[in-house]
CSV table of C-alpha atoms (C1' of nucleotides) in Angstrom, one decimal:
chain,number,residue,atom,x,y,z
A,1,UNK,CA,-9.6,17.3,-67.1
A,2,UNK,CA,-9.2,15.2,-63.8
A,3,UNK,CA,-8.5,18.8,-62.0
A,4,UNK,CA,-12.0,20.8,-61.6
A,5,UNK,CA,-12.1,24.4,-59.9
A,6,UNK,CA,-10.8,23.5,-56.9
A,7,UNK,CA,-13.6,24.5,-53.9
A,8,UNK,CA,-12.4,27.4,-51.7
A,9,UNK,CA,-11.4,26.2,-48.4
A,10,UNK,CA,-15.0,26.9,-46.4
A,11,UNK,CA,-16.9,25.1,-49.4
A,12,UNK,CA,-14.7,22.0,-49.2
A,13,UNK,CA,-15.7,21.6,-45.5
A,14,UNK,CA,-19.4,22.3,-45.8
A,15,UNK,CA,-19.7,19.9,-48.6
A,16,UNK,CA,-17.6,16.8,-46.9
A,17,UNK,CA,-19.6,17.5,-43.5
A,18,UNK,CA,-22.8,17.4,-45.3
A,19,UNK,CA,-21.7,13.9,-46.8
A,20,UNK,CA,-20.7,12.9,-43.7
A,21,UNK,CA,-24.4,13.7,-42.4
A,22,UNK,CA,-26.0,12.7,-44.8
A,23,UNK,CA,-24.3,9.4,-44.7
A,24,UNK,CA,-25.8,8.9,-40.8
A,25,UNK,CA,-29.2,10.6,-41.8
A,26,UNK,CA,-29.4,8.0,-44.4
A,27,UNK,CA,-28.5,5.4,-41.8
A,28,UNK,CA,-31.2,6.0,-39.6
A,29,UNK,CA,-34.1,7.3,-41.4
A,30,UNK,CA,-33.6,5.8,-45.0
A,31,UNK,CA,-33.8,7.4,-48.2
A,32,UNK,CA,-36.4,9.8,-47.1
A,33,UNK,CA,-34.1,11.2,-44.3
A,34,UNK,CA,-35.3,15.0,-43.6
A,35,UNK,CA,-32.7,17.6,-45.8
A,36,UNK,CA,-33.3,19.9,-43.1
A,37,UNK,CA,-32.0,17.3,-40.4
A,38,UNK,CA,-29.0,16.9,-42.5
A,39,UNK,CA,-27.8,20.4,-42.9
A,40,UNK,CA,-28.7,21.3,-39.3
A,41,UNK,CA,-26.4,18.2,-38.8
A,42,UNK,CA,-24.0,19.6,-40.7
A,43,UNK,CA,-24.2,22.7,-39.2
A,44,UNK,CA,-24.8,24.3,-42.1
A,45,UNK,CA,-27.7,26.2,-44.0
A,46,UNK,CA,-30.4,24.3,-45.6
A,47,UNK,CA,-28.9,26.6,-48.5
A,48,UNK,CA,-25.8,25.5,-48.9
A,49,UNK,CA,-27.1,21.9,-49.5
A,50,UNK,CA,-28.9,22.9,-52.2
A,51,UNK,CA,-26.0,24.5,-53.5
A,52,UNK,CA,-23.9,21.5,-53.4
A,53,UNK,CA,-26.5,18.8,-54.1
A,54,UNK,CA,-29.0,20.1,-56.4
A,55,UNK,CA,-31.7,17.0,-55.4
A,56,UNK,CA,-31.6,14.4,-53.8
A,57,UNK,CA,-30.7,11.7,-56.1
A,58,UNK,CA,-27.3,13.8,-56.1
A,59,UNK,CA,-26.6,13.8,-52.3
A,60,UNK,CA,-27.1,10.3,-52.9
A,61,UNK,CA,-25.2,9.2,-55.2
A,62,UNK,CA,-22.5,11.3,-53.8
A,63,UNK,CA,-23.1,9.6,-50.4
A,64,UNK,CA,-22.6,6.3,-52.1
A,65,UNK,CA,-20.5,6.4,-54.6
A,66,UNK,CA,-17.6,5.0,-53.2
A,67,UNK,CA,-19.1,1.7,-52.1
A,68,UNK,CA,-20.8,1.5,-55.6
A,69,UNK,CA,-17.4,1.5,-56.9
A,70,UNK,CA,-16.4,-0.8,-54.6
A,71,UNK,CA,-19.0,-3.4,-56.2
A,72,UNK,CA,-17.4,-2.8,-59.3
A,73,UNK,CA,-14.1,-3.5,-58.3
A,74,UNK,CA,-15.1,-7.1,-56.6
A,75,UNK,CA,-17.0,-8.3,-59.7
A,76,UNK,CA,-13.5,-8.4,-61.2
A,77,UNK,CA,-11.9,-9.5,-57.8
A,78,UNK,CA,-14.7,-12.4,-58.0
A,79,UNK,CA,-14.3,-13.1,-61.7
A,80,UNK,CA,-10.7,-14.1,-60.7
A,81,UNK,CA,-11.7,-17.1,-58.1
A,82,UNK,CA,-15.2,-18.4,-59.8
A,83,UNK,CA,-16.1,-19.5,-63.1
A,84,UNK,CA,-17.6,-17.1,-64.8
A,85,UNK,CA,-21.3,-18.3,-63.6
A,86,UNK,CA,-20.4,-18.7,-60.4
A,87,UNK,CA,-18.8,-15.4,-60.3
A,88,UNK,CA,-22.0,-13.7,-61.7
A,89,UNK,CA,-24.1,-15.3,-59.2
A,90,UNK,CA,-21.8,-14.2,-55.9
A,91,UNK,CA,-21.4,-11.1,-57.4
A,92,UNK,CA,-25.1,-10.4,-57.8
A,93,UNK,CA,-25.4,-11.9,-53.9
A,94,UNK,CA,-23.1,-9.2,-52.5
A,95,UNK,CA,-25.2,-6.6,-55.0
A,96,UNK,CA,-28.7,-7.6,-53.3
A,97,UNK,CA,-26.5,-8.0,-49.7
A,98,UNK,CA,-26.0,-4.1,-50.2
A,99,UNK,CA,-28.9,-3.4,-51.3
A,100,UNK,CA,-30.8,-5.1,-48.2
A,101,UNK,CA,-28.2,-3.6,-46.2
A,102,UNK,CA,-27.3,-0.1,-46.5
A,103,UNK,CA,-30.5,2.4,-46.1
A,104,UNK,CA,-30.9,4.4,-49.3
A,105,UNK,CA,-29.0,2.6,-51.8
A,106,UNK,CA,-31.7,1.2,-52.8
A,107,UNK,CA,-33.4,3.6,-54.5
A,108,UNK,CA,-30.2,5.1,-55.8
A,109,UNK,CA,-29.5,1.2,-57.5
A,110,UNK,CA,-32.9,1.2,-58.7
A,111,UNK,CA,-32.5,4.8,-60.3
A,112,UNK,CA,-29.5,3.6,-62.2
A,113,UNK,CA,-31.3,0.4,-63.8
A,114,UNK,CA,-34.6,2.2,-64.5
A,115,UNK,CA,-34.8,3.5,-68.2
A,116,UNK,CA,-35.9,7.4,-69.3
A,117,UNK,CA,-34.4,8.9,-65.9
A,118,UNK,CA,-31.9,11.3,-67.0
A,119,UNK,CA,-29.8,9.8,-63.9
A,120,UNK,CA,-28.2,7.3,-66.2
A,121,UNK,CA,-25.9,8.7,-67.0
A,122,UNK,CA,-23.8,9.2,-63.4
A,123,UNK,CA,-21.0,7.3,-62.6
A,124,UNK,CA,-23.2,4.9,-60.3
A,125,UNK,CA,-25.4,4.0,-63.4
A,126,UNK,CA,-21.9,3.6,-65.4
A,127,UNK,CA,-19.9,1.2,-63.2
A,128,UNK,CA,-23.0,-1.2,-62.5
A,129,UNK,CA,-23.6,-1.6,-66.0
A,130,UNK,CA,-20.0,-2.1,-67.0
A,131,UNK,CA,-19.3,-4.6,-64.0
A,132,UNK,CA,-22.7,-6.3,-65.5
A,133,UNK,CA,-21.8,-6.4,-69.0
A,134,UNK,CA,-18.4,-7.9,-68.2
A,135,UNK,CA,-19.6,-10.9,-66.0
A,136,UNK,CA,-22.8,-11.4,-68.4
A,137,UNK,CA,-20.7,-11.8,-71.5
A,138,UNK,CA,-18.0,-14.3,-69.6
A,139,UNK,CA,-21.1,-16.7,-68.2
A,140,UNK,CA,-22.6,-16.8,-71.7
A,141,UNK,CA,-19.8,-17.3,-73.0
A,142,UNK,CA,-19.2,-19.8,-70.9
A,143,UNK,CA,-22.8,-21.7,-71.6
A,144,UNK,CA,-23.8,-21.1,-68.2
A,145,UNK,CA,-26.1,-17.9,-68.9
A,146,UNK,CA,-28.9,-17.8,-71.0
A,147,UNK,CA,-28.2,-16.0,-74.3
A,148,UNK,CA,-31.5,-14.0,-74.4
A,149,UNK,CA,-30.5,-11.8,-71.5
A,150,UNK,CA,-29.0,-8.6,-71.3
A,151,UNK,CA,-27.0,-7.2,-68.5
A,152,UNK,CA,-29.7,-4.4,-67.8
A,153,UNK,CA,-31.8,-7.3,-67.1
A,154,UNK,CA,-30.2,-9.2,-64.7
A,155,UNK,CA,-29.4,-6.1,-62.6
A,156,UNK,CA,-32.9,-5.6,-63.0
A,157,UNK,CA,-34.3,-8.9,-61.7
A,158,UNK,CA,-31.6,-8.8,-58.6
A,159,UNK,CA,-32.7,-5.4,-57.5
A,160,UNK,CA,-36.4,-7.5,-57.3
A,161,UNK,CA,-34.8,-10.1,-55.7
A,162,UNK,CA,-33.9,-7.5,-53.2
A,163,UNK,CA,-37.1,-6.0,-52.8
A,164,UNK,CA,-38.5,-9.6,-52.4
A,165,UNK,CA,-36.1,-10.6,-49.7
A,166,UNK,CA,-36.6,-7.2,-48.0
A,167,UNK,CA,-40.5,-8.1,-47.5
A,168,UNK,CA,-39.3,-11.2,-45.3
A,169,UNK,CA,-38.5,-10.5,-41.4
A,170,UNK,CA,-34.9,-11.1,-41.4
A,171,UNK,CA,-34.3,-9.7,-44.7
A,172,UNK,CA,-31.1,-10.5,-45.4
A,173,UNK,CA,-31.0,-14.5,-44.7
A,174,UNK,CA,-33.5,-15.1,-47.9
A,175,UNK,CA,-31.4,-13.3,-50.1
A,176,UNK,CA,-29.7,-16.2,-51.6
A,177,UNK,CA,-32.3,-18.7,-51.8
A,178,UNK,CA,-34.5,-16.1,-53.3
A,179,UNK,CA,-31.3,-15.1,-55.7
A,180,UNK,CA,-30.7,-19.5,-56.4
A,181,UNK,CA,-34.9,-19.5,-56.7
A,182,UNK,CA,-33.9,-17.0,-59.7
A,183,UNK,CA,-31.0,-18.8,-61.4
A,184,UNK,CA,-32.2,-22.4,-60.9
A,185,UNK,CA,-35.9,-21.3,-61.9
A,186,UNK,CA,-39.2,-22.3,-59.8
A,187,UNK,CA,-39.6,-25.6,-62.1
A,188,UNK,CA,-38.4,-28.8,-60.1
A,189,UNK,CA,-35.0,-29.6,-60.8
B,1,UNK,CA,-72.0,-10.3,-37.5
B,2,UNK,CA,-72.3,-9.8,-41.7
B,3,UNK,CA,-74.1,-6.3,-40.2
B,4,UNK,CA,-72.2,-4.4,-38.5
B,5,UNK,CA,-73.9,-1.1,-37.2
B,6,UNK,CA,-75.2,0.8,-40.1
B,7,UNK,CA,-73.7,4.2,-40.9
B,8,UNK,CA,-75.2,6.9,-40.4
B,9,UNK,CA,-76.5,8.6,-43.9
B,10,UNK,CA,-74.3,11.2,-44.2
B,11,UNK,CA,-71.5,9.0,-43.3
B,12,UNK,CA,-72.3,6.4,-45.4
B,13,UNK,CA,-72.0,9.4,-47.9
B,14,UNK,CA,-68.8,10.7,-46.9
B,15,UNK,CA,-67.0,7.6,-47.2
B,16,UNK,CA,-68.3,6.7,-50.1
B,17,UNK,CA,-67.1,9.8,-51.6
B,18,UNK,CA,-63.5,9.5,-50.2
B,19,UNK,CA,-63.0,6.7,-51.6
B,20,UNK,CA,-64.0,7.6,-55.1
B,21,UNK,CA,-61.8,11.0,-53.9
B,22,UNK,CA,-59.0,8.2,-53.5
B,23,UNK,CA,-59.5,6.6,-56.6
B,24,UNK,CA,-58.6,9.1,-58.7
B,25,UNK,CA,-56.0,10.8,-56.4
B,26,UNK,CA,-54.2,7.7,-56.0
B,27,UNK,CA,-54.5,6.8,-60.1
B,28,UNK,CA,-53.4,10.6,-60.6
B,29,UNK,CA,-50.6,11.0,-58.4
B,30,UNK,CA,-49.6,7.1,-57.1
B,31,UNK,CA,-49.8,6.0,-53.4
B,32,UNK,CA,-48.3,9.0,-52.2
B,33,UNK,CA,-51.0,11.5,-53.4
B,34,UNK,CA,-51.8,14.0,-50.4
B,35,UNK,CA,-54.8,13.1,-47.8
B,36,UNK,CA,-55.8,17.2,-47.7
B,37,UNK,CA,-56.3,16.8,-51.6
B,38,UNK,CA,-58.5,14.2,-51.5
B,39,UNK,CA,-60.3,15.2,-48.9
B,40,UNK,CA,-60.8,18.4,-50.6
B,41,UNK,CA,-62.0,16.6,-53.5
B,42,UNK,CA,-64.1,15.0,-51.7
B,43,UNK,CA,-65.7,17.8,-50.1
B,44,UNK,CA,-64.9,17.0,-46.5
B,45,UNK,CA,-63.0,18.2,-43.9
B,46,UNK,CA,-59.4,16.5,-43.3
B,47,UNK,CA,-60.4,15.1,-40.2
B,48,UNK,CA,-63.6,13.2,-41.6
B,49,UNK,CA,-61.2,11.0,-43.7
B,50,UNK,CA,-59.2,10.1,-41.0
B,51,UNK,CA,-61.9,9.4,-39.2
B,52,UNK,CA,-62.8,6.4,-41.6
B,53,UNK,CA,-59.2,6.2,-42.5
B,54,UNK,CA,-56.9,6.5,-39.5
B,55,UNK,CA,-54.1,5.5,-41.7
B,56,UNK,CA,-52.7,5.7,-45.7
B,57,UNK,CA,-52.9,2.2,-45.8
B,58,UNK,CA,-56.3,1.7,-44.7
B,59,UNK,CA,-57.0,4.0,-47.0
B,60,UNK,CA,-55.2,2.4,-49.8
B,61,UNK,CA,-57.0,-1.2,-49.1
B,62,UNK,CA,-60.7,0.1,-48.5
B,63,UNK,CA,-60.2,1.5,-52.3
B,64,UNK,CA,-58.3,-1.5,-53.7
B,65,UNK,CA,-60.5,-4.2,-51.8
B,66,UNK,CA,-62.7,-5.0,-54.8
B,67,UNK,CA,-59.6,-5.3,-57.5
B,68,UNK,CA,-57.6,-7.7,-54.8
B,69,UNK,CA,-60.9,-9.8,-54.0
B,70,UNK,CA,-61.3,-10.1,-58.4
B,71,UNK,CA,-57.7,-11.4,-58.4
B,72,UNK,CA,-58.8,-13.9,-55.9
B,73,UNK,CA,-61.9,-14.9,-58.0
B,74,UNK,CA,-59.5,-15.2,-60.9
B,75,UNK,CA,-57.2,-17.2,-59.3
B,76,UNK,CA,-60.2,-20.3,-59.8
B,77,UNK,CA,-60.9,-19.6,-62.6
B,78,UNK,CA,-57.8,-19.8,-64.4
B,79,UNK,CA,-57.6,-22.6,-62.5
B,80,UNK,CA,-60.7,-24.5,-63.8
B,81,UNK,CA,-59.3,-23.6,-67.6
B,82,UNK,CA,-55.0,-24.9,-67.0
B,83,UNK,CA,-53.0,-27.1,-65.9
B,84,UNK,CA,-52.3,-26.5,-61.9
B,85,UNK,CA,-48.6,-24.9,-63.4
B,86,UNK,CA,-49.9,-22.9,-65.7
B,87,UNK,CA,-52.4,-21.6,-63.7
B,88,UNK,CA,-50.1,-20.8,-61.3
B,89,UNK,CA,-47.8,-19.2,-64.1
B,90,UNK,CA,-50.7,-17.8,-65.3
B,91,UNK,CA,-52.4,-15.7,-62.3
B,92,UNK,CA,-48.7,-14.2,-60.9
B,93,UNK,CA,-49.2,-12.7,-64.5
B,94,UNK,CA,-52.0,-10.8,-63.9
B,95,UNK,CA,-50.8,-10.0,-60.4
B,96,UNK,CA,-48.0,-8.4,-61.8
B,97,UNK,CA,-50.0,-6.9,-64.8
B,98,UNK,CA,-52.2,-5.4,-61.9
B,99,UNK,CA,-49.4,-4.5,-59.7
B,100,UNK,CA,-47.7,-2.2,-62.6
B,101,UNK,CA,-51.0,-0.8,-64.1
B,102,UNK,CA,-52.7,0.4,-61.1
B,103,UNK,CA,-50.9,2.5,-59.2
B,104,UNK,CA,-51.2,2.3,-55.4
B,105,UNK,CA,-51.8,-0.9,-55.7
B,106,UNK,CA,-48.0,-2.0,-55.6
B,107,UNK,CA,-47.5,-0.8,-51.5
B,108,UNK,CA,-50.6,-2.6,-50.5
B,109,UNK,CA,-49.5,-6.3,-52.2
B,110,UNK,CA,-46.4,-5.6,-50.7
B,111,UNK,CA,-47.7,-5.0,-47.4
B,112,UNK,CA,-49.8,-7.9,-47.9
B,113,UNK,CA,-46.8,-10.1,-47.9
B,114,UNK,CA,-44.4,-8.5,-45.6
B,115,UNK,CA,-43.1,-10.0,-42.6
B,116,UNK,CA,-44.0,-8.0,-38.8
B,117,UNK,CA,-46.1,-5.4,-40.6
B,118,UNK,CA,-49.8,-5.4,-38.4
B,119,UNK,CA,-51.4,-5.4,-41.9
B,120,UNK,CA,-50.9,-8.9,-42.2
B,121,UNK,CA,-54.5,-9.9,-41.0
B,122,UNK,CA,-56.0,-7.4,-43.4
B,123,UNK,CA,-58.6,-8.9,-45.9
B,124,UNK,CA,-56.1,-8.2,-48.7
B,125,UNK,CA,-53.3,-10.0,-47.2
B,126,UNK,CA,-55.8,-12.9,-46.9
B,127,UNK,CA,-57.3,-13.4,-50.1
B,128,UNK,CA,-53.9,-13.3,-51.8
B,129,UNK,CA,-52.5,-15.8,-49.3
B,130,UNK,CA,-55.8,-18.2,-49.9
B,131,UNK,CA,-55.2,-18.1,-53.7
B,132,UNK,CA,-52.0,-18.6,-53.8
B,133,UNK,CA,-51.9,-21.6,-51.4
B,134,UNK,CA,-54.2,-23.2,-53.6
B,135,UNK,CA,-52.6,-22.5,-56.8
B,136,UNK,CA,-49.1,-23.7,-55.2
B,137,UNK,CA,-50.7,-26.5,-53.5
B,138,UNK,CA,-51.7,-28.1,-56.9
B,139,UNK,CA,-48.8,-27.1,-58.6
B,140,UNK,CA,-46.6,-28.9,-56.5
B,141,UNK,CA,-48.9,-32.2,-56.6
B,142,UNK,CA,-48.6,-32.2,-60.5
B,143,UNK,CA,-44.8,-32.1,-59.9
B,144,UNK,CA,-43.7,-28.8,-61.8
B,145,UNK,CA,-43.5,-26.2,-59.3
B,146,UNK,CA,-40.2,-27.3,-56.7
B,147,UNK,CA,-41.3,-28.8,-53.3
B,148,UNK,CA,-38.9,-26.0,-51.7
B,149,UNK,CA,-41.4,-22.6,-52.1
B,150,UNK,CA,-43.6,-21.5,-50.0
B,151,UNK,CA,-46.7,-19.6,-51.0
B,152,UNK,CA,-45.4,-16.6,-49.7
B,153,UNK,CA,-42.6,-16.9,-51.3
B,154,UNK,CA,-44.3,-16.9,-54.5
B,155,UNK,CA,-46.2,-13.9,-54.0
B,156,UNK,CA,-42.9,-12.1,-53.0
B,157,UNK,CA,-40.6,-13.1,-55.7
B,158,UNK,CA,-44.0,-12.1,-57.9
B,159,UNK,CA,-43.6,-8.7,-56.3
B,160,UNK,CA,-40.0,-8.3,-57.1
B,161,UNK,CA,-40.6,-9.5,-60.7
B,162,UNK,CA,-43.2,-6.5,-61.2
B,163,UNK,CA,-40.7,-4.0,-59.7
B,164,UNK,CA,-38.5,-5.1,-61.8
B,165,UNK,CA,-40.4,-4.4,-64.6
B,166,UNK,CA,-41.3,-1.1,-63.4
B,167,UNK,CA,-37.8,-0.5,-64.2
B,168,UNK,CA,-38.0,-0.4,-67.5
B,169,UNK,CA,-39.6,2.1,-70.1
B,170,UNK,CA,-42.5,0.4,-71.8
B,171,UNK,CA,-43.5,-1.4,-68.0
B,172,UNK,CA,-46.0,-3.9,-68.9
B,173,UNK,CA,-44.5,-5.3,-71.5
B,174,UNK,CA,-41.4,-6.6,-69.8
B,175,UNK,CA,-43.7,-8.6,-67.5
B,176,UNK,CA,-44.1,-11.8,-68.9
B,177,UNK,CA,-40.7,-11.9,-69.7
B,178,UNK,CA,-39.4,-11.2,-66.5
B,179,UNK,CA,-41.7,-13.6,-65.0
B,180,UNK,CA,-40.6,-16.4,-67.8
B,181,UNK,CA,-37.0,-15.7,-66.3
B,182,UNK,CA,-38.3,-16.6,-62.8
B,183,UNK,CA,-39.9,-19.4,-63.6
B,184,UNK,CA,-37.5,-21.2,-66.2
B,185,UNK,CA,-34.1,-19.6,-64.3
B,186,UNK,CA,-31.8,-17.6,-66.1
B,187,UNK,CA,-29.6,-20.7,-66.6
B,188,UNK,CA,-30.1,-21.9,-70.4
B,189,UNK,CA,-32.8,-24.6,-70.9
C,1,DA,C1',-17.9,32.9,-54.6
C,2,DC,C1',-20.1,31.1,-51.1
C,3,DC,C1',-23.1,31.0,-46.9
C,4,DT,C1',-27.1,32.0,-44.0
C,5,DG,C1',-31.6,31.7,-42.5
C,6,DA,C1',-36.0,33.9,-43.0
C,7,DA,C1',-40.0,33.2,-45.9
C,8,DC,C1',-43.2,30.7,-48.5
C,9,DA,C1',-45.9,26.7,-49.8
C,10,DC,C1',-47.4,22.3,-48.8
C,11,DC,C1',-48.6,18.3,-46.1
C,12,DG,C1',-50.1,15.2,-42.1
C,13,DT,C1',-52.4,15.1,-37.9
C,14,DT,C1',-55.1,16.6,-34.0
C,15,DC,C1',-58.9,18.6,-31.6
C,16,DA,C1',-62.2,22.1,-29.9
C,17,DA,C1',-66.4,23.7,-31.4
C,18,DG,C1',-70.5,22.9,-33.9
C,19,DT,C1',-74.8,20.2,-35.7
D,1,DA,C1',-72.6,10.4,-33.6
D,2,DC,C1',-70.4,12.7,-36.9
D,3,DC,C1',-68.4,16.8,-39.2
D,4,DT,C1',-65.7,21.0,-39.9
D,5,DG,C1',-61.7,23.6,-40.3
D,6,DA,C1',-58.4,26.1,-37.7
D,7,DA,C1',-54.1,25.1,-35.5
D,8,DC,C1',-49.7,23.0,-35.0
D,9,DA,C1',-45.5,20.8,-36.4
D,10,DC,C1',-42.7,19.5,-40.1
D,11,DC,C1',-40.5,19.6,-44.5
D,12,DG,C1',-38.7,21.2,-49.2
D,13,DT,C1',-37.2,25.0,-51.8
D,14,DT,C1',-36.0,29.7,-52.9
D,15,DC,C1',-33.7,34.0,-52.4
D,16,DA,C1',-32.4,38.6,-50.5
D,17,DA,C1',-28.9,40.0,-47.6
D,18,DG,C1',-24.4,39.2,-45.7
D,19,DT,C1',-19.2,38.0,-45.7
DNA sequence: ACCTGAACACCGTTCAAGT
DNA sequence: ACCTGAACACCGTTCAAGT
């Protein structure tokens, strides 16, 4: 079941240029980058997008999919280094890092937390929440973590941390005080 | 200079109807509802609105002026009834119960609080600012709210708390939890 | 089986003409 | 001084025709 219908030869292209397009469309216009841009980029007909990415959500996730699973793959690269609190906290920095980061995955990250969408299901949605629940359940465990959160939560909160830090000017540098304003609380310590 | 020159009676008219136009567009259709429809609604040509309007948010604020002014006025009076924190704990509530209920209103607090954007000087921008400087002020005198924060940083981690509700189903409900989470940390108590 | 690109609908914005 | 609505540019989406 790994092995699909292989694409015939002139699909395959189309579909990795448009990636490849989409990838720099995304890059400099955001989420909202014109479909019509990206297929013209491609150098392909605005049809044949359609064909391979049915809406937008699916170009993407298939844009971003490989550095989605890359976030996966360090939360257990991290939980190897930290304790399990420290490692949830770094690895939900280097979530909201991305977030701030690369054009369009926000909304993509923000589709995959959000609850009725039928995009929950994709493989984006599936390897956040497993990286989630594993680090959650370790810094719980651990003490560290309050018990009366789940992992859709705290994916939820750092996606606003995000969008908080992404209201300030240099974006990025108030990411982890606004994430340590989140795990330390706004009570005096 | 409370007067500025009167509008002419059919103006005054026309405005007033786009904005009730707005109302409803925006609460139909959120923040992005289209400018032709509500001109149409409001039985004007498209270039009238812009006229008054030259831009979506302008727009957006001369219809949500009178709900961000009442948060304002609220912001005393739950003051005059709590203690300085849980006034303060008590008003990002109700921003954030405003924030998720009504939409449109969501881009123009975040505007209101974002760094660069020319918006900053708007009347919005202001009251929220006032309010919450006096809210953090006294909070911060009584000793529970941390020395660290900054008003605006309050009203932005406020923002990302209400989009993070928004993520999930039943919105308003996971408010005051999320916002208990911010304020207590998410380390256990 | 897949691609192309014209065609349609819709929207934002401007501006000449009108009162 | 203000309004109208046609005109233009742009975008998303579909689909008949082509290979």
């Amino acid at each position: 079941m790994a092995q699909v219908k292989p694409m015939r030869a002139d699909a395959r292209r189309n579909y990795e240029r448009l990636l490849k397009a989409a990838a720099e469309a995304f890059a400099e216009h955001g989420e909202n980058a014109s479909l019509d841009d990206i297929a013209k980029r491609a150098g392909v007909g605005s049809g044949t997008l359609y064909r391979h990415f049915p809406t937008r959500q699916a170009l993407l996730e298939a844009t971003y999919v490989d550095r989605i699973e890359a976030l996966g793959e360090r939360a257990d690269e991290i939980a190897k280094e930290l304790s399990p609190g420290e490692a949830l906290v770094e690895w939900l920095y280097e979530v909201c890092v991305r977030t701030t980061e690369v054009r369009g995955l926000k909304s993509l990250l923000g589709s995959a937390v959000t609850d009725g969408s039928r995009v929950e299901l994709t493989a984006c949605a599936t390897h956040m929440k497993a990286a989630a629940e594993r680090l959650v359940g370790a810094a719980q465990e651990e003490g560290t973590l309050r018990r009366d959160v789940e992992p859709i939560d705290v994916l939820r909160l750092a996606h606003g941390v995000a969008t908080a830090s992404e209201l300030a000017k240099g974006g990025g540098s108030h990411v982890r005080r606004y994430l340590s304003l989140l795990t330390e609380g706004l009570r005096p310590g």
